[in-house]
mmCIF file of C-alpha atoms in Angstrom:
data_model
loop_
_atom_site.group_PDB
_atom_site.id
_atom_site.type_symbol
_atom_site.label_atom_id
_atom_site.label_comp_id
_atom_site.label_asym_id
_atom_site.label_seq_id
_atom_site.Cartn_x
_atom_site.Cartn_y
_atom_site.Cartn_z
ATOM 1 C CA MET A 173 -19.411 -9.011 5.652
ATOM 2 C CA THR A 174 -16.554 -9.921 7.696
ATOM 3 C CA SER A 175 -18.241 -10.633 10.859
ATOM 4 C CA GLY A 176 -16.506 -9.116 14.361
ATOM 5 C CA ARG A 177 -14.534 -6.569 12.318
ATOM 6 C CA ARG A 178 -14.136 -2.977 13.831
ATOM 7 C CA GLY A 179 -11.858 -0.281 12.331
ATOM 8 C CA SER A 180 -11.248 1.135 8.941
ATOM 9 C CA ARG A 181 -11.321 -0.877 5.822
ATOM 10 C CA TRP A 182 -8.925 1.995 4.668
ATOM 11 C CA PHE A 183 -5.927 0.714 6.650
ATOM 12 C CA LEU A 184 -4.761 -2.753 7.098
ATOM 13 C CA ARG A 185 -3.472 -1.625 10.776
ATOM 14 C CA GLU A 186 -5.266 0.634 12.671
ATOM 15 C CA PRO A 187 -3.186 4.508 12.727
ATOM 16 C CA VAL A 188 -1.731 4.034 16.863
ATOM 17 C CA THR A 189 -2.856 6.924 19.363
ATOM 18 C CA GLY A 190 0.569 7.427 21.072
ATOM 19 C CA ALA A 191 2.003 8.853 18.097
ATOM 20 C CA GLN A 192 3.233 12.749 17.465
ATOM 21 C CA ALA A 193 2.355 12.617 13.508
ATOM 22 C CA ARG A 194 1.115 10.546 11.034
ATOM 23 C CA VAL A 195 2.470 9.927 7.633
ATOM 24 C CA PHE A 196 -0.412 8.526 5.490
ATOM 25 C CA CYS A 197 1.534 6.315 2.765
ATOM 26 C CA LEU A 198 -0.395 5.570 -0.663
ATOM 27 C CA PRO A 199 0.591 2.461 -2.823
ATOM 28 C CA TYR A 200 2.031 2.193 -5.772
ATOM 29 C CA SER A 201 0.548 1.133 -8.942
ATOM 30 C CA GLY A 202 -1.184 -2.390 -9.211
ATOM 31 C CA CYS A 203 0.103 -2.822 -5.331
ATOM 32 C CA GLY A 204 -1.681 -2.689 -2.238
ATOM 33 C CA ALA A 205 -1.120 -1.332 1.392
ATOM 34 C CA SER A 206 1.052 -4.447 2.096
ATOM 35 C CA MET A 207 3.595 -3.001 -0.635
ATOM 36 C CA TYR A 208 4.651 -0.948 2.804
ATOM 37 C CA ARG A 209 5.246 -4.013 5.097
ATOM 38 C CA GLN A 210 9.121 -3.439 5.449
ATOM 39 C CA TRP A 211 8.373 0.207 7.017
ATOM 40 C CA PRO A 212 8.530 0.651 10.539
ATOM 41 C CA VAL A 213 4.942 1.379 12.491
ATOM 42 C CA GLU A 214 6.479 4.092 13.879
ATOM 43 C CA TYR A 215 9.999 5.942 13.632
ATOM 44 C CA GLU A 216 11.083 8.983 16.040
ATOM 45 C CA GLY A 217 7.695 9.471 17.079
ATOM 46 C CA VAL A 218 5.802 8.979 13.424
ATOM 47 C CA ASN A 219 3.544 6.752 12.680
ATOM 48 C CA PHE A 220 3.695 5.111 8.947
ATOM 49 C CA CYS A 221 0.234 4.203 7.897
ATOM 50 C CA PRO A 222 -0.345 2.531 4.715
ATOM 51 C CA VAL A 223 -3.425 3.300 3.283
ATOM 52 C CA GLN A 224 -5.549 0.527 1.667
ATOM 53 C CA LEU A 225 -7.546 1.234 -1.539
ATOM 54 C CA PRO A 226 -10.808 -0.446 -2.974
ATOM 55 C CA GLY A 227 -10.167 -3.064 -5.800
ATOM 56 C CA ARG A 228 -6.870 -4.649 -4.338
ATOM 57 C CA GLU A 229 -5.532 -7.547 -2.018
ATOM 58 C CA ASN A 230 -8.109 -7.768 0.778
ATOM 59 C CA ARG A 231 -10.416 -5.039 -0.950
ATOM 60 C CA LEU A 232 -10.459 -6.973 -4.280
ATOM 61 C CA ARG A 233 -14.100 -6.813 -4.304
ATOM 62 C CA GLU A 234 -14.401 -3.650 -4.454
ATOM 63 C CA PRO A 235 -14.216 -1.567 -7.643
ATOM 64 C CA ALA A 236 -11.261 0.601 -7.766
ATOM 65 C CA PHE A 237 -11.121 4.394 -8.397
ATOM 66 C CA ALA A 238 -11.228 5.383 -12.264
ATOM 67 C CA THR A 239 -9.724 8.657 -11.586
ATOM 68 C CA TYR A 240 -7.619 10.449 -8.358
ATOM 69 C CA GLN A 241 -10.139 13.074 -8.211
ATOM 70 C CA ASP A 242 -12.631 10.241 -7.276
ATOM 71 C CA LEU A 243 -10.213 8.833 -4.722
ATOM 72 C CA ALA A 244 -9.255 11.688 -2.931
ATOM 73 C CA ASP A 245 -12.942 12.831 -3.020
ATOM 74 C CA VAL A 246 -13.625 9.815 -0.749
ATOM 75 C CA LEU A 247 -10.315 9.138 0.977
ATOM 76 C CA ALA A 248 -9.972 12.705 2.160
ATOM 77 C CA GLY A 249 -13.278 11.902 4.252
ATOM 78 C CA GLN A 250 -12.216 8.290 5.446
ATOM 79 C CA LEU A 251 -9.141 10.306 6.642
ATOM 80 C CA VAL A 252 -10.773 13.116 9.147
ATOM 81 C CA PRO A 253 -11.018 10.651 12.243
ATOM 82 C CA TYR A 254 -6.957 10.326 12.179
ATOM 83 C CA LEU A 255 -5.971 14.100 11.198
ATOM 84 C CA ASP A 256 -6.345 14.808 15.066
ATOM 85 C CA ARG A 257 -2.314 15.497 15.044
ATOM 86 C CA PRO A 258 0.328 16.464 12.318
ATOM 87 C CA TYR A 259 0.145 14.234 9.560
ATOM 88 C CA GLY A 260 1.443 14.048 6.014
ATOM 89 C CA LEU A 261 1.110 12.165 2.702
ATOM 90 C CA PHE A 262 3.720 9.997 1.132
ATOM 91 C CA GLY A 263 3.171 8.567 -2.875
ATOM 92 C CA HIS A 264 5.859 7.314 -4.914
ATOM 93 C CA CYS A 265 5.258 7.685 -8.633
ATOM 94 C CA SER A 266 1.652 7.926 -9.732
ATOM 95 C CA SER A 267 0.516 7.445 -5.934
ATOM 96 C CA ALA A 268 1.920 10.832 -5.199
ATOM 97 C CA LEU A 269 -0.690 12.112 -7.512
ATOM 98 C CA ALA A 270 -3.003 10.577 -5.734
ATOM 99 C CA ALA A 271 -1.708 11.939 -2.709
ATOM 100 C CA TYR A 272 -1.584 15.645 -3.583
ATOM 101 C CA GLU A 273 -5.579 15.350 -4.969
ATOM 102 C CA THR A 274 -6.669 13.928 -1.946
ATOM 103 C CA SER A 275 -4.182 16.993 -0.308
ATOM 104 C CA VAL A 276 -5.954 19.276 -1.865
ATOM 105 C CA ARG A 277 -9.598 17.980 -1.211
ATOM 106 C CA LEU A 278 -8.380 18.023 2.802
ATOM 107 C CA VAL A 279 -7.936 21.579 2.328
ATOM 108 C CA GLU A 280 -10.646 22.816 0.055
ATOM 109 C CA ARG A 281 -12.631 20.936 2.745
ATOM 110 C CA GLY A 282 -11.384 23.318 5.381
ATOM 111 C CA ARG A 283 -10.104 20.353 7.259
ATOM 112 C CA ARG A 284 -6.303 20.524 8.912
ATOM 113 C CA PRO A 285 -3.948 20.614 5.998
ATOM 114 C CA PRO A 286 -1.092 18.474 5.733
ATOM 115 C CA SER A 287 2.247 19.333 7.522
ATOM 116 C CA ARG A 288 4.312 18.367 4.752
ATOM 117 C CA LEU A 289 3.558 16.356 1.509
ATOM 118 C CA PHE A 290 6.011 13.850 0.230
ATOM 119 C CA VAL A 291 6.215 12.668 -3.444
ATOM 120 C CA SER A 292 9.119 10.258 -4.464
ATOM 121 C CA SER A 293 9.722 9.792 -8.606
ATOM 122 C CA ALA A 294 6.610 11.065 -9.504
ATOM 123 C CA VAL A 295 6.495 14.561 -12.261
ATOM 124 C CA ALA A 296 4.234 17.095 -10.790
ATOM 125 C CA PRO A 297 0.204 16.936 -11.796
ATOM 126 C CA GLN A 298 0.443 19.415 -15.122
ATOM 127 C CA ASP A 299 3.547 17.551 -16.305
ATOM 128 C CA GLY A 300 1.885 13.595 -16.523
ATOM 129 C CA PRO A 301 1.033 11.361 -17.756
ATOM 130 C CA PHE A 302 4.654 10.254 -17.988
ATOM 131 C CA GLY A 303 5.843 6.851 -17.170
ATOM 132 C CA SER A 304 6.613 3.319 -19.512
ATOM 133 C CA PHE A 305 3.486 1.788 -18.348
ATOM 134 C CA LEU A 306 1.512 4.158 -20.076
ATOM 135 C CA GLU A 307 2.563 2.695 -23.454
ATOM 136 C CA MET A 308 2.280 -1.168 -22.129
ATOM 137 C CA ASP A 309 -0.524 -3.500 -23.450
ATOM 138 C CA ASP A 310 -1.366 -6.484 -20.767
ATOM 139 C CA ALA A 311 1.015 -8.741 -22.251
ATOM 140 C CA ALA A 312 3.753 -5.974 -21.270
ATOM 141 C CA LEU A 313 2.574 -5.267 -17.809
ATOM 142 C CA ALA A 314 2.299 -9.102 -17.084
ATOM 143 C CA ALA A 315 6.020 -9.729 -18.303
ATOM 144 C CA GLU A 316 6.710 -6.586 -16.100
ATOM 145 C CA LEU A 317 4.932 -7.798 -12.772
ATOM 146 C CA ARG A 318 6.145 -11.313 -13.620
ATOM 147 C CA SER A 319 9.938 -10.274 -13.280
ATOM 148 C CA LEU A 320 9.134 -7.468 -10.635
ATOM 149 C CA PHE A 321 7.617 -10.561 -8.385
ATOM 150 C CA ILE A 322 10.704 -13.074 -9.337
ATOM 151 C CA GLY A 323 12.625 -9.988 -8.209
ATOM 152 C CA MET A 324 10.828 -10.131 -4.747
ATOM 153 C CA GLY A 325 11.670 -14.265 -4.776
ATOM 154 C CA GLY A 326 8.257 -15.505 -5.534
ATOM 155 C CA ILE A 327 7.161 -17.742 -8.758
ATOM 156 C CA PRO A 328 3.903 -16.434 -9.514
ATOM 157 C CA SER A 329 1.408 -18.309 -11.233
ATOM 158 C CA ALA A 330 -0.514 -17.404 -14.564
ATOM 159 C CA GLY A 331 -3.706 -16.867 -12.451
ATOM 160 C CA PHE A 332 -2.062 -14.707 -9.904
ATOM 161 C CA ILE A 333 -0.058 -12.191 -12.982
ATOM 162 C CA GLU A 334 -3.651 -12.083 -14.575
ATOM 163 C CA MET A 335 -4.970 -10.775 -11.266
ATOM 164 C CA ALA A 336 -2.133 -8.472 -10.565
ATOM 165 C CA VAL A 337 -2.561 -7.028 -14.340
ATOM 166 C CA GLY A 338 -6.338 -6.306 -14.004
ATOM 167 C CA VAL A 339 -5.173 -4.177 -10.939
ATOM 168 C CA MET A 340 -2.312 -2.585 -12.417
ATOM 169 C CA ARG A 341 -4.177 -2.250 -15.786
ATOM 170 C CA GLN A 342 -6.966 0.017 -13.875
ATOM 171 C CA ASP A 343 -4.443 1.922 -11.856
ATOM 172 C CA VAL A 344 -2.815 2.487 -15.254
ATOM 173 C CA GLU A 345 -5.579 4.424 -16.887
ATOM 174 C CA ALA A 346 -6.180 6.280 -13.957
ATOM 175 C CA ASN A 347 -2.854 7.548 -14.231
ATOM 176 C CA ARG A 348 -3.652 8.318 -18.187
ATOM 177 C CA HIS A 349 -6.320 10.206 -17.638
ATOM 178 C CA TYR A 350 -5.071 12.604 -14.874
ATOM 179 C CA HIS A 351 -5.380 15.718 -16.380
ATOM 180 C CA PRO A 352 -6.279 18.466 -13.374
ATOM 181 C CA ALA A 353 -8.359 21.103 -14.518
ATOM 182 C CA ALA A 354 -6.554 23.370 -12.194
ATOM 183 C CA LEU A 355 -3.663 23.342 -10.121
ATOM 184 C CA THR A 356 -4.258 24.138 -6.419
ATOM 185 C CA VAL A 357 -1.384 25.508 -4.902
ATOM 186 C CA LEU A 358 -0.808 23.514 -1.201
ATOM 187 C CA PRO A 359 -0.194 25.716 1.678
ATOM 188 C CA CYS A 360 2.061 22.998 2.988
ATOM 189 C CA PRO A 361 5.474 22.398 1.700
ATOM 190 C CA ILE A 362 6.603 19.244 -0.529
ATOM 191 C CA THR A 363 9.390 16.952 -0.455
ATOM 192 C CA MET A 364 10.588 16.354 -4.078
ATOM 193 C CA ILE A 365 12.229 13.015 -2.965
ATOM 194 C CA SER A 366 14.248 11.810 -5.991
ATOM 195 C CA TRP A 367 16.648 8.795 -6.234
ATOM 196 C CA SER A 368 20.155 8.531 -7.751
ATOM 197 C CA ASP A 369 19.743 5.426 -9.722
ATOM 198 C CA ASP A 370 16.038 5.849 -10.753
ATOM 199 C CA ARG A 371 16.176 5.388 -14.516
ATOM 200 C CA ASN A 372 12.135 6.344 -14.496
ATOM 201 C CA ILE A 373 12.293 9.678 -13.007
ATOM 202 C CA GLU A 374 15.345 11.524 -13.357
ATOM 203 C CA PRO A 375 15.704 14.432 -10.001
ATOM 204 C CA GLU A 376 14.994 17.514 -12.925
ATOM 205 C CA ARG A 377 11.473 15.853 -14.048
ATOM 206 C CA MET A 378 10.450 16.389 -10.867
ATOM 207 C CA ASN A 379 10.858 20.750 -11.017
ATOM 208 C CA GLY A 380 7.091 21.135 -11.735
ATOM 209 C CA TRP A 381 6.210 20.642 -8.327
ATOM 210 C CA SER A 382 7.105 23.967 -7.642
ATOM 211 C CA ALA A 383 3.883 25.258 -8.579
ATOM 212 C CA CYS A 384 1.821 23.146 -6.685
ATOM 213 C CA GLY A 385 3.567 24.418 -3.567
ATOM 214 C CA PRO A 386 6.796 24.944 -1.797
ATOM 215 C CA THR A 387 9.375 22.474 -2.537
ATOM 216 C CA LYS A 388 12.329 21.001 -1.192
ATOM 217 C CA PRO A 389 14.115 18.658 -3.182
ATOM 218 C CA VAL A 390 16.400 16.036 -2.029
ATOM 219 C CA MET A 391 18.058 12.904 -3.877
ATOM 220 C CA LEU A 392 18.566 9.473 -1.818
ATOM 221 C CA PRO A 393 20.628 6.926 -2.765
ATOM 222 C CA GLY A 394 18.660 4.263 -4.852
ATOM 223 C CA ASP A 395 17.021 3.055 -7.688
ATOM 224 C CA HIS A 396 12.770 3.179 -8.112
ATOM 225 C CA TYR A 397 11.599 0.251 -5.717
ATOM 226 C CA ARG A 398 14.607 1.461 -2.961
ATOM 227 C CA PHE A 399 11.784 2.860 -1.288
ATOM 228 C CA ILE A 400 9.861 -0.061 -0.418
ATOM 229 C CA GLU A 401 13.079 -1.265 1.893
ATOM 230 C CA ALA A 402 12.296 1.952 4.227
ATOM 231 C CA PRO A 403 15.803 3.085 4.394
ATOM 232 C CA ALA A 404 16.807 5.189 6.850
ATOM 233 C CA ALA A 405 17.984 7.951 4.669
ATOM 234 C CA LEU A 406 14.299 8.462 3.231
ATOM 235 C CA LEU A 407 12.536 7.570 6.989
ATOM 236 C CA TYR A 408 14.915 10.488 8.440
ATOM 237 C CA GLU A 409 13.635 12.658 5.708
ATOM 238 C CA LEU A 410 9.992 11.899 6.558
ATOM 239 C CA VAL A 411 10.451 12.331 9.816
ATOM 240 C CA SER A 412 12.312 15.542 9.401
ATOM 241 C CA GLY A 413 9.734 16.702 7.396
ATOM 242 C CA PHE A 414 7.726 17.880 10.797
ATOM 243 C CA ASN A 415 10.668 19.498 11.937
ATOM 244 C CA PRO A 416 10.016 23.242 10.736
ATOM 245 C CA VAL A 417 13.966 23.862 10.749
ATOM 246 C CA ALA A 418 14.035 21.070 7.677
ATOM 247 C CA ASP A 419 11.456 23.620 5.601
ATOM 248 C CA GLU A 420 14.302 26.103 5.160
ATOM 249 C CA PRO A 421 17.019 24.512 3.791
ATOM 250 C CA ASN A 422 18.230 27.966 2.390
ATOM 251 C CA GLN A 423 18.393 29.952 5.199
ATOM 252 C CA SER A 424 21.118 27.868 7.323
ATOM 253 C CA ASP A 425 22.105 31.206 8.783
ATOM 254 C CA LYS A 426 19.256 30.215 11.398
ATOM 255 C CA VAL A 427 20.429 27.439 12.332
ATOM 256 C CA SER A 428 22.904 27.594 15.328
ATOM 257 C CA SER A 429 26.373 25.740 15.346
ATOM 258 C CA ARG A 430 26.005 24.443 11.691
ATOM 259 C CA PRO A 431 29.128 22.032 10.553
ATOM 260 C CA ASN A 432 31.293 23.052 7.847
ATOM 261 C CA MET B 601 5.298 -23.289 16.604
ATOM 262 C CA SER B 602 6.536 -20.007 17.317
ATOM 263 C CA GLY B 603 5.803 -16.617 15.469
ATOM 264 C CA ARG B 604 4.451 -13.127 16.351
ATOM 265 C CA ARG B 605 1.258 -12.954 18.373
ATOM 266 C CA ARG B 606 -1.802 -12.058 16.603
ATOM 267 C CA LYS B 607 -2.766 -8.296 16.834
ATOM 268 C CA LEU B 608 -6.058 -7.519 15.755
ATOM 269 C CA ALA B 609 -8.950 -5.614 16.897
ATOM 270 C CA ASN B 610 -11.655 -7.806 15.820
ATOM 271 C CA GLU B 611 -12.866 -10.354 17.919
ATOM 272 C CA PHE B 612 -10.886 -14.230 18.287
ATOM 273 C CA ALA B 613 -12.685 -16.635 17.069
ATOM 274 C CA ALA B 614 -11.491 -19.980 17.215
ATOM 275 C CA PRO B 615 -11.799 -22.630 14.048
ATOM 276 C CA THR B 616 -14.221 -25.381 14.630
ATOM 277 C CA THR B 617 -14.648 -27.367 11.850
ATOM 278 C CA LEU B 618 -11.565 -29.939 10.512
ATOM 279 C CA LEU B 619 -11.688 -27.525 7.511
ATOM 280 C CA GLN B 620 -11.102 -24.309 9.197
ATOM 281 C CA GLN B 621 -8.712 -26.360 11.568
ATOM 282 C CA SER B 622 -6.511 -27.059 8.440
ATOM 283 C CA LEU B 623 -6.822 -23.784 6.771
ATOM 284 C CA ALA B 624 -5.644 -21.969 10.289
ATOM 285 C CA ARG B 625 -2.740 -23.952 10.400
ATOM 286 C CA LEU B 626 -1.341 -23.569 7.149
ATOM 287 C CA TRP B 627 -2.265 -19.679 7.378
ATOM 288 C CA ALA B 628 -0.270 -19.684 10.713
ATOM 289 C CA GLU B 629 2.842 -21.313 9.232
ATOM 290 C CA VAL B 630 3.005 -19.067 6.488
ATOM 291 C CA LEU B 631 2.312 -15.970 8.418
ATOM 292 C CA GLY B 632 4.042 -16.856 11.435
ATOM 293 C CA VAL B 633 1.461 -15.421 13.230
ATOM 294 C CA GLN B 634 -0.674 -17.352 16.265
ATOM 295 C CA PRO B 635 -3.593 -17.877 16.786
ATOM 296 C CA ILE B 636 -5.696 -17.302 13.644
ATOM 297 C CA GLY B 637 -9.125 -16.723 14.088
ATOM 298 C CA ILE B 638 -11.509 -17.323 11.391
ATOM 299 C CA HIS B 639 -12.864 -13.709 10.810
ATOM 300 C CA ASP B 640 -9.232 -12.602 10.951
ATOM 301 C CA ASP B 641 -8.162 -10.518 7.422
ATOM 302 C CA PHE B 642 -4.984 -12.531 5.720
ATOM 303 C CA PHE B 643 -3.519 -8.915 4.779
ATOM 304 C CA GLU B 644 -4.453 -7.590 8.294
ATOM 305 C CA LEU B 645 -2.514 -10.339 9.751
ATOM 306 C CA GLY B 646 0.489 -9.359 7.625
ATOM 307 C CA GLY B 647 -0.324 -11.192 4.564
ATOM 308 C CA HIS B 648 1.115 -9.944 1.145
ATOM 309 C CA SER B 649 1.493 -11.099 -2.692
ATOM 310 C CA LEU B 650 4.350 -13.198 -2.254
ATOM 311 C CA LEU B 651 2.768 -15.334 1.015
ATOM 312 C CA ALA B 652 -0.424 -15.366 -0.680
ATOM 313 C CA VAL B 653 1.519 -17.689 -3.510
ATOM 314 C CA GLU B 654 3.342 -19.224 -1.070
ATOM 315 C CA LEU B 655 -0.042 -20.279 1.130
ATOM 316 C CA LEU B 656 -1.582 -21.514 -2.308
ATOM 317 C CA GLU B 657 1.249 -23.711 -3.020
ATOM 318 C CA LEU B 658 0.704 -25.255 0.250
ATOM 319 C CA LEU B 659 -3.198 -25.426 0.066
ATOM 320 C CA SER B 660 -2.523 -27.491 -3.036
ATOM 321 C CA ARG B 661 0.345 -29.550 -1.174
ATOM 322 C CA GLU B 662 -0.792 -30.565 1.608
ATOM 323 C CA MET B 663 -4.974 -30.636 1.372
ATOM 324 C CA GLY B 664 -5.076 -31.172 -2.508
ATOM 325 C CA LEU B 665 -6.862 -27.824 -2.609
ATOM 326 C CA ARG B 666 -6.471 -25.940 -5.766
ATOM 327 C CA VAL B 667 -7.352 -22.437 -5.097
ATOM 328 C CA SER B 668 -6.695 -19.800 -7.146
ATOM 329 C CA ALA B 669 -4.876 -16.308 -6.097
ATOM 330 C CA ARG B 670 -8.198 -14.386 -6.677
ATOM 331 C CA THR B 671 -10.510 -17.181 -4.787
ATOM 332 C CA LEU B 672 -8.215 -15.782 -1.630
ATOM 333 C CA TYR B 673 -8.259 -12.317 -2.745
ATOM 334 C CA LEU B 674 -11.820 -12.235 -2.823
ATOM 335 C CA GLN B 675 -12.142 -13.999 0.486
ATOM 336 C CA PRO B 676 -9.424 -13.407 2.559
ATOM 337 C CA THR B 677 -10.608 -15.096 6.006
ATOM 338 C CA ILE B 678 -10.575 -18.259 6.613
ATOM 339 C CA ALA B 679 -14.789 -18.763 7.239
ATOM 340 C CA GLU B 680 -14.784 -16.845 3.746
ATOM 341 C CA LEU B 681 -12.381 -19.205 2.238
ATOM 342 C CA GLU B 682 -14.031 -22.304 3.568
ATOM 343 C CA ASN B 683 -17.388 -21.299 2.089
ATOM 344 C CA ALA B 684 -15.368 -20.957 -1.367
ATOM 345 C CA VAL B 685 -13.502 -24.282 -1.032
ATOM 346 C CA SER B 686 -16.326 -26.264 0.267
ATOM 347 C CA GLU B 687 -17.990 -25.381 -2.965
ATOM 348 C CA LEU B 688 -14.877 -26.450 -5.009
ATOM 349 C CA TYR B 689 -15.278 -29.362 -3.174
ATOM 350 C CA VAL B 690 -18.527 -30.123 -4.306
ATOM 351 C CA ALA B 691 -17.753 -28.809 -7.749
ATOM 352 C CA GLY B 692 -14.761 -30.354 -8.443
ATOM 353 C CA PRO B 693 -15.631 -33.900 -10.166
ATOM 354 C CA GLY B 694 -14.077 -36.892 -8.157
ATOM 355 C CA LYS B 695 -11.078 -34.874 -6.985
ATOM 356 C CA SER B 696 -9.351 -36.084 -3.895
ATOM 357 C CA ARG B 697 -9.438 -34.235 -0.829
ATOM 358 C CA GLY B 698 -6.865 -36.638 1.142
ATOM 359 C CA GLU B 699 -3.753 -35.998 2.065
ATOM 360 C CA PRO B 700 -0.819 -36.893 -0.588
#
């Protein structure tokens, strides 16, 4: 349909070839890949690759996935050409669940497993669904989106909000219907990222992730939406996730000359 | 106009019609990217929801074109948008298309 096009519709920009590792970033509820626009393309040799999902932004004409499992089935295949180096998946809130399901699918299919799963502000698969969006009707979602949008500095039209609510509603329903039949324990470590001023998900609500793999809890300063700005502390956690030393926070005796 | 250089992998196709050229000028202004090809995707060029709202406002103010967000999202290239907008022209009863 779009002539002259090459590259994957699953990325707004193709993953770079020179990076040592990649982090595939799944968009937050109601959003598309452009929400990661403040993130660097590459930081310390790690390429951040925002994933574009069907049903939003330039893929609005495609139907959104009804379940995280359906999404994972397809996305796991789409990522295969980009798994030629160490990689991780990052998800915030409900997109952390989609990132988990995709990791599970890649492992089940015998692909190169992720080096690490990064979950931010999200309850574990068996502890959900959880979140304030679940109880909101469309009018409440519209009010929420309007205030978020104004908070970002925009003045949304009614038509814009109506479209955004449609995208959001599909994501909320996918979250509501996510009840994994069985938990798969991932072979890779999971970094559980909580945020000090996050009123949506307190850090202890994330503890269930330990049922899904070896976990490393991290609390970063900021509120629920801070990750959008790619704060340096978050980038540091993501990048150091590819460093084996970072996997063993309780074995600091292995790290020589540690201060304090 | 200053701006980032276009960094897309699809081949550049210059705007040819007057309408395409006008659209490309406004896209370049909003996105801060030059040049804009008619098959370039608004979001791949760095577009996002805030810039979309800005562009729609500009289309209305500068070209008298009232385009919905949905229309832009469903037709995120200039070639596609031109088609949608041309249809609007035909459908719009007596709507002025001139400069304000």
